[in-house]
Tab-separated table of C-alpha atoms in Angstrom:
chain	number	residue	atom	x	y	z
V	767	UNK	CA	0.000	0.000	0.000
V	768	UNK	CA	2.795	2.425	0.890
V	769	UNK	CA	4.630	1.712	-2.393
V	770	UNK	CA	1.425	2.272	-4.340
V	771	UNK	CA	0.766	5.664	-2.765
V	772	UNK	CA	4.427	6.676	-3.104
V	773	UNK	CA	4.374	5.773	-6.819
V	774	UNK	CA	1.036	7.480	-7.266
V	775	UNK	CA	2.302	10.650	-5.582
V	776	UNK	CA	5.433	10.595	-7.749
V	777	UNK	CA	3.244	10.338	-10.857
V	778	UNK	CA	1.113	13.280	-9.682
V	779	UNK	CA	4.242	15.387	-9.058
V	780	UNK	CA	5.589	14.594	-12.541
V	781	UNK	CA	2.291	15.427	-14.247
V	782	UNK	CA	1.963	18.709	-12.329
V	783	UNK	CA	5.572	19.555	-13.216
V	784	UNK	CA	4.989	18.953	-16.919
V	785	UNK	CA	1.824	21.048	-16.905
V	786	UNK	CA	3.616	23.850	-15.048
V	787	UNK	CA	6.549	23.816	-17.467
V	788	UNK	CA	4.245	23.896	-20.481
V	789	UNK	CA	2.247	26.756	-19.027
V	790	UNK	CA	5.340	28.778	-18.152
V	791	UNK	CA	6.883	28.296	-21.586
V	792	UNK	CA	3.832	29.481	-23.484
V	793	UNK	CA	3.781	33.069	-24.671
V	794	UNK	CA	0.840	35.423	-24.433
V	795	UNK	CA	0.596	35.499	-28.239
V	796	UNK	CA	0.519	31.736	-28.842
V	797	UNK	CA	-2.849	30.590	-30.149
V	798	UNK	CA	-4.185	34.131	-30.523
V	799	UNK	CA	-5.172	36.446	-33.337
V	800	UNK	CA	-4.240	40.125	-33.533
V	801	UNK	CA	-5.009	43.137	-35.670
V	802	UNK	CA	-1.783	44.606	-37.030
V	803	UNK	CA	-1.572	48.396	-37.067
V	804	UNK	CA	1.340	49.812	-39.065
V	805	UNK	CA	1.790	53.595	-39.233
V	806	UNK	CA	-1.563	53.959	-37.416
V	807	UNK	CA	-3.417	52.029	-40.130
V	808	UNK	CA	-5.095	48.611	-39.814
V	809	UNK	CA	-3.172	46.520	-42.348
V	810	UNK	CA	-3.804	42.847	-41.570
V	811	UNK	CA	-4.643	40.204	-39.022
V	812	UNK	CA	-1.893	37.972	-37.695
V	813	UNK	CA	-2.721	34.625	-36.108
V	814	UNK	CA	-0.157	32.735	-34.057
V	815	UNK	CA	-1.268	29.115	-34.115
V	816	UNK	CA	-0.116	25.834	-32.666
V	817	UNK	CA	3.304	24.468	-33.602
V	818	UNK	CA	4.575	27.946	-34.558
V	819	UNK	CA	2.079	28.272	-37.431
V	820	UNK	CA	1.621	31.831	-38.664
V	821	UNK	CA	-1.302	33.099	-40.751
V	822	UNK	CA	-1.393	36.689	-41.978
V	823	UNK	CA	-4.517	38.008	-43.769
V	824	UNK	CA	-4.806	41.294	-45.608
V	825	UNK	CA	-7.286	43.627	-43.880
V	826	UNK	CA	-10.842	44.346	-44.981
V	827	UNK	CA	-11.027	47.403	-47.202
V	828	UNK	CA	-7.704	46.763	-48.951
V	829	UNK	CA	-7.785	45.830	-52.645
V	830	UNK	CA	-6.584	42.320	-51.749
V	831	UNK	CA	-8.695	41.856	-48.593
V	832	UNK	CA	-8.575	38.319	-47.254
V	833	UNK	CA	-5.430	37.314	-49.168
V	834	UNK	CA	-3.371	35.018	-46.914
V	835	UNK	CA	0.247	34.302	-46.189
V	836	UNK	CA	1.138	31.163	-44.248
V	837	UNK	CA	4.446	30.403	-42.639
V	838	UNK	CA	6.089	29.826	-39.291
V	839	UNK	CA	7.145	32.148	-36.505
V	840	UNK	CA	9.531	31.802	-33.588
V	841	UNK	CA	9.433	33.391	-30.148
V	842	UNK	CA	12.628	33.617	-28.139
V	843	UNK	CA	13.264	35.124	-24.725
V	844	UNK	CA	16.729	36.465	-23.965
V	845	UNK	CA	17.702	38.448	-20.867
V	846	UNK	CA	14.038	39.041	-20.024
V	847	UNK	CA	13.276	40.429	-23.491
V	848	UNK	CA	10.898	38.708	-25.892
V	849	UNK	CA	11.849	38.497	-29.572
V	850	UNK	CA	9.504	37.678	-32.437
V	851	UNK	CA	11.070	36.160	-35.536
V	852	UNK	CA	9.006	36.330	-38.707
V	853	UNK	CA	9.736	34.960	-42.176
V	854	UNK	CA	9.745	37.231	-45.207
V	855	UNK	CA	6.093	38.241	-45.630
V	856	UNK	CA	4.362	39.020	-48.911
V	857	UNK	CA	4.465	42.834	-48.942
V	858	UNK	CA	1.128	42.930	-50.789
V	859	UNK	CA	-0.470	41.418	-47.682
V	860	UNK	CA	1.525	43.176	-44.961
V	861	UNK	CA	4.328	45.596	-45.774
V	862	UNK	CA	6.110	46.009	-42.432
V	863	UNK	CA	9.531	44.605	-43.251
V	864	UNK	CA	11.550	47.588	-44.329
V	865	UNK	CA	14.126	47.352	-41.553
V	866	UNK	CA	15.501	44.714	-39.232
V	867	UNK	CA	16.417	42.004	-41.709
V	868	UNK	CA	18.686	39.419	-40.149
V	869	UNK	CA	19.728	35.957	-41.235
V	870	UNK	CA	19.754	33.720	-38.210
V	871	UNK	CA	20.150	29.992	-37.762
V	872	UNK	CA	17.234	28.437	-35.926
V	873	UNK	CA	16.374	24.997	-34.702
V	874	UNK	CA	13.748	23.903	-37.229
V	875	UNK	CA	12.189	20.501	-36.575
V	876	UNK	CA	15.353	19.194	-34.914
V	877	UNK	CA	17.627	20.213	-37.766
V	878	UNK	CA	19.631	23.356	-38.314
V	879	UNK	CA	18.076	25.353	-41.106
V	880	UNK	CA	19.518	28.686	-42.144
V	881	UNK	CA	16.674	31.018	-43.071
V	882	UNK	CA	16.120	34.707	-43.471
V	883	UNK	CA	14.122	36.080	-40.550
V	884	UNK	CA	12.974	39.507	-39.514
V	885	UNK	CA	13.592	40.007	-35.814
V	886	UNK	CA	11.479	42.297	-33.628
V	887	UNK	CA	11.431	42.921	-29.915
V	888	UNK	CA	7.972	42.580	-28.356
V	889	UNK	CA	6.763	44.574	-25.396
V	890	UNK	CA	3.317	44.168	-23.861
V	891	UNK	CA	1.494	47.315	-22.692
V	892	UNK	CA	-2.226	47.754	-22.015
V	893	UNK	CA	-3.149	44.385	-23.573
V	894	UNK	CA	-1.313	45.315	-26.808
V	895	UNK	CA	2.023	44.125	-28.133
V	896	UNK	CA	4.421	46.694	-29.540
V	897	UNK	CA	6.816	45.390	-32.207
V	898	UNK	CA	10.050	47.367	-32.258
V	899	UNK	CA	12.539	47.539	-35.101
V	900	UNK	CA	16.011	46.509	-33.979
V	901	UNK	CA	19.574	47.313	-34.802
V	902	UNK	CA	22.831	45.622	-33.839
V	903	UNK	CA	24.546	47.217	-30.844
V	904	UNK	CA	27.584	49.322	-31.625
V	905	UNK	CA	30.715	47.219	-32.017
V	906	UNK	CA	28.792	43.950	-32.347
V	907	UNK	CA	27.991	43.904	-36.089
V	908	UNK	CA	30.755	41.458	-36.969
V	909	UNK	CA	29.852	39.207	-34.023
V	910	UNK	CA	26.095	38.794	-34.716
V	911	UNK	CA	25.806	35.349	-36.297
V	912	UNK	CA	22.739	33.432	-35.162
V	913	UNK	CA	19.780	33.032	-32.839
V	914	UNK	CA	22.090	32.820	-29.832
V	915	UNK	CA	23.207	36.419	-30.432
V	916	UNK	CA	19.846	38.150	-29.910
V	917	UNK	CA	21.316	39.914	-26.857
V	918	UNK	CA	23.480	41.893	-29.311
V	919	UNK	CA	20.370	43.617	-30.671
V	920	UNK	CA	18.793	46.786	-29.346
V	921	UNK	CA	15.697	48.782	-30.190
V	922	UNK	CA	16.300	51.186	-33.060
V	923	UNK	CA	15.837	54.835	-32.079
V	924	UNK	CA	13.952	57.353	-34.215
V	925	UNK	CA	14.170	60.962	-32.975
V	926	UNK	CA	15.342	59.672	-29.561
V	927	UNK	CA	12.248	57.465	-29.246
V	928	UNK	CA	11.935	53.709	-29.586
V	929	UNK	CA	11.079	52.922	-33.211
V	930	UNK	CA	7.710	51.147	-33.153
V	931	UNK	CA	7.219	49.083	-36.282
V	932	UNK	CA	3.704	47.823	-35.596
V	933	UNK	CA	1.169	47.380	-32.822
V	934	UNK	CA	-0.653	44.086	-32.312
V	935	UNK	CA	-4.103	44.481	-30.776
V	936	UNK	CA	-6.218	41.472	-29.769
V	937	UNK	CA	-8.674	40.527	-32.506
V	938	UNK	CA	-12.046	40.099	-30.820
V	939	UNK	CA	-13.702	38.973	-34.080
V	940	UNK	CA	-12.073	35.528	-34.042
V	941	UNK	CA	-14.231	32.572	-32.978
């Protein structure tokens, strides 16, 4: 009886630990849909699905409303900062990638795959996510090589202010 309860308790502890780890590792954007505002204009919706699936749809009212781009995204946290890595998007659907282009090596399905990614720093304020354009810190340009070097990036300044690329607002119209 004692061995049974000890084994049972151990199983409970393991299950609770796994659930806690999964919950702690999940970002606030995973599984959610957002309206993307670029230069104060609603440009598209961006949905962050399971298994890093990304769906971007051109906004209503645009000539190509509803046109979709599908790809993958990555979220990385370094030194308490959250980074969003996006693939090259179709500029007809969402034209936000004018700055911040970096080629980084990421772990893609257990194999190293060198891809071109746009890297943004995310900051959550008032239930919105601000996407900041980044630049490589002074003196680090020749050292920035891959995903492990995200700490060498800093928010690009525009007129002494952080350069906001886009704002992600929760999309309440998603079922």
